[in-house]
Amino acid sequence: MNHNIAILPGDGIGPEIIAEAEKVLAGLQADFGLSATLEHAPIGGAGYEDSGTPLPDATLALAKTADAVLLGAVGGPQWEQLDRPLRPEQGLLGLRTELKLFSNLRPAVLFPQLAAASSLKPEVVSGLDLMIVRELTGGIYFGQPRGIRTRDDGQREGFNTLVYSQGEIERIGRSAFEIARKREHRLCSVDKANVLECSELWREVMNSLADDYPDVELSHMYVDNAAMQLVREPRQFDVIVTTNMFGDILSDAAAMLTGSIGMLPSASLDSTGKGMYEPIHGSAPDITGKGIANPLATILSVAMMLRYSLDEPALAERIERAVGKVLDNGLRTADIAAEGSNTVSTSEMGDAVLAALRNG
Ligand code: IPM
Ligand code: MG
């Protein structure tokens, strides 16, 4: 079956890391029977430069018809002064909404070769394998009303709305329970139910879902404690399910446990399994154009895409094995470099993964 893949490189290091992911896709096409058509479109700042909007109509149309979307990153200082609707991030948020990608999977897996690159002691992180399931199309990111207004007393105030419907909570809850079923059957729901009504409902709904998943052990944790536990004893977690903003924050922390945010892929799925795949790191303007960005998160995002949307699990494993082998051989981009490692550029890393793919 031929797969249509929309490629949205975006801004900053986006195009650099996407180029390496495309090498890997080309390798799979040439040698391992992957049949795919790749089409490119601008998003974020690149969309704005191209057609005055961070989510051009043609980009959205392409993403909607594709079987899967591979995205680099969006954003950069040159667009920060634009009106909010024109900023690069709105391109990404718009895609998530338009494609109804409510379930965001952010695995934090430690490659054993990188235990020393973590800011935590190797004995705390070795064997780490957790999955954060982040709600992606609701919560405070999208709640209305929102804005900045001037009060009667002349003070300006900014306001946002944290809102989740029962249906939204159930949908992400089921998604997380199903994932826990395929793993160690442990699900920790993270909320702030001691302060927020929205979290109170969240917790209630999660508890009611638990009846349908008796084989999964459900626990609850307040988000502040969860942040602490993630850096204290991260291996206590199997699957975490949480809201849009808590998930945004906790997934950055979890990423760092694995040595570098440059290692972690993500999947954003709709109810049919169609998805958008992207590294969880951003556009990294500070290192753009230097050829030192780590392409592995994007390459591993391709593996997630093959597994979750394109039904090619064997090819996904092939990529993951190739990445492991390259790390075994001591190759490191600057972000994960250690004493005695061979520090390579972005494109050298991509070439090495491609070579390892072919040899294994
Ligand atoms: C992420 C990013 C985005 C988010 C930004 C770029 C809008 O931080 O995917 O984690 O906050 O969701
Ligand atoms: Mg984030």
GROMACS .gro file of C-alpha atoms and ligand atoms in nm, residues 106 134 141 248-249 251-252 280, ligand 2:
model
    9
  106ARG     CA    1   0.536   1.151   2.437
  134ARG     CA    2  -0.105   1.459   2.688
  141TYR     CA    3  -0.458   2.639   2.547
  248ASP     CA    4   0.353   2.033   2.798
  249ILE     CA    5   0.554   2.102   3.111
  251SER     CA    6   0.708   1.616   2.901
  252ASP     CA    7   0.997   1.861   2.881
  280ILE     CA    8   0.925   1.730   2.109
  362MG      MG    9   0.636   2.207   2.493
   0.00000   0.00000   0.00000
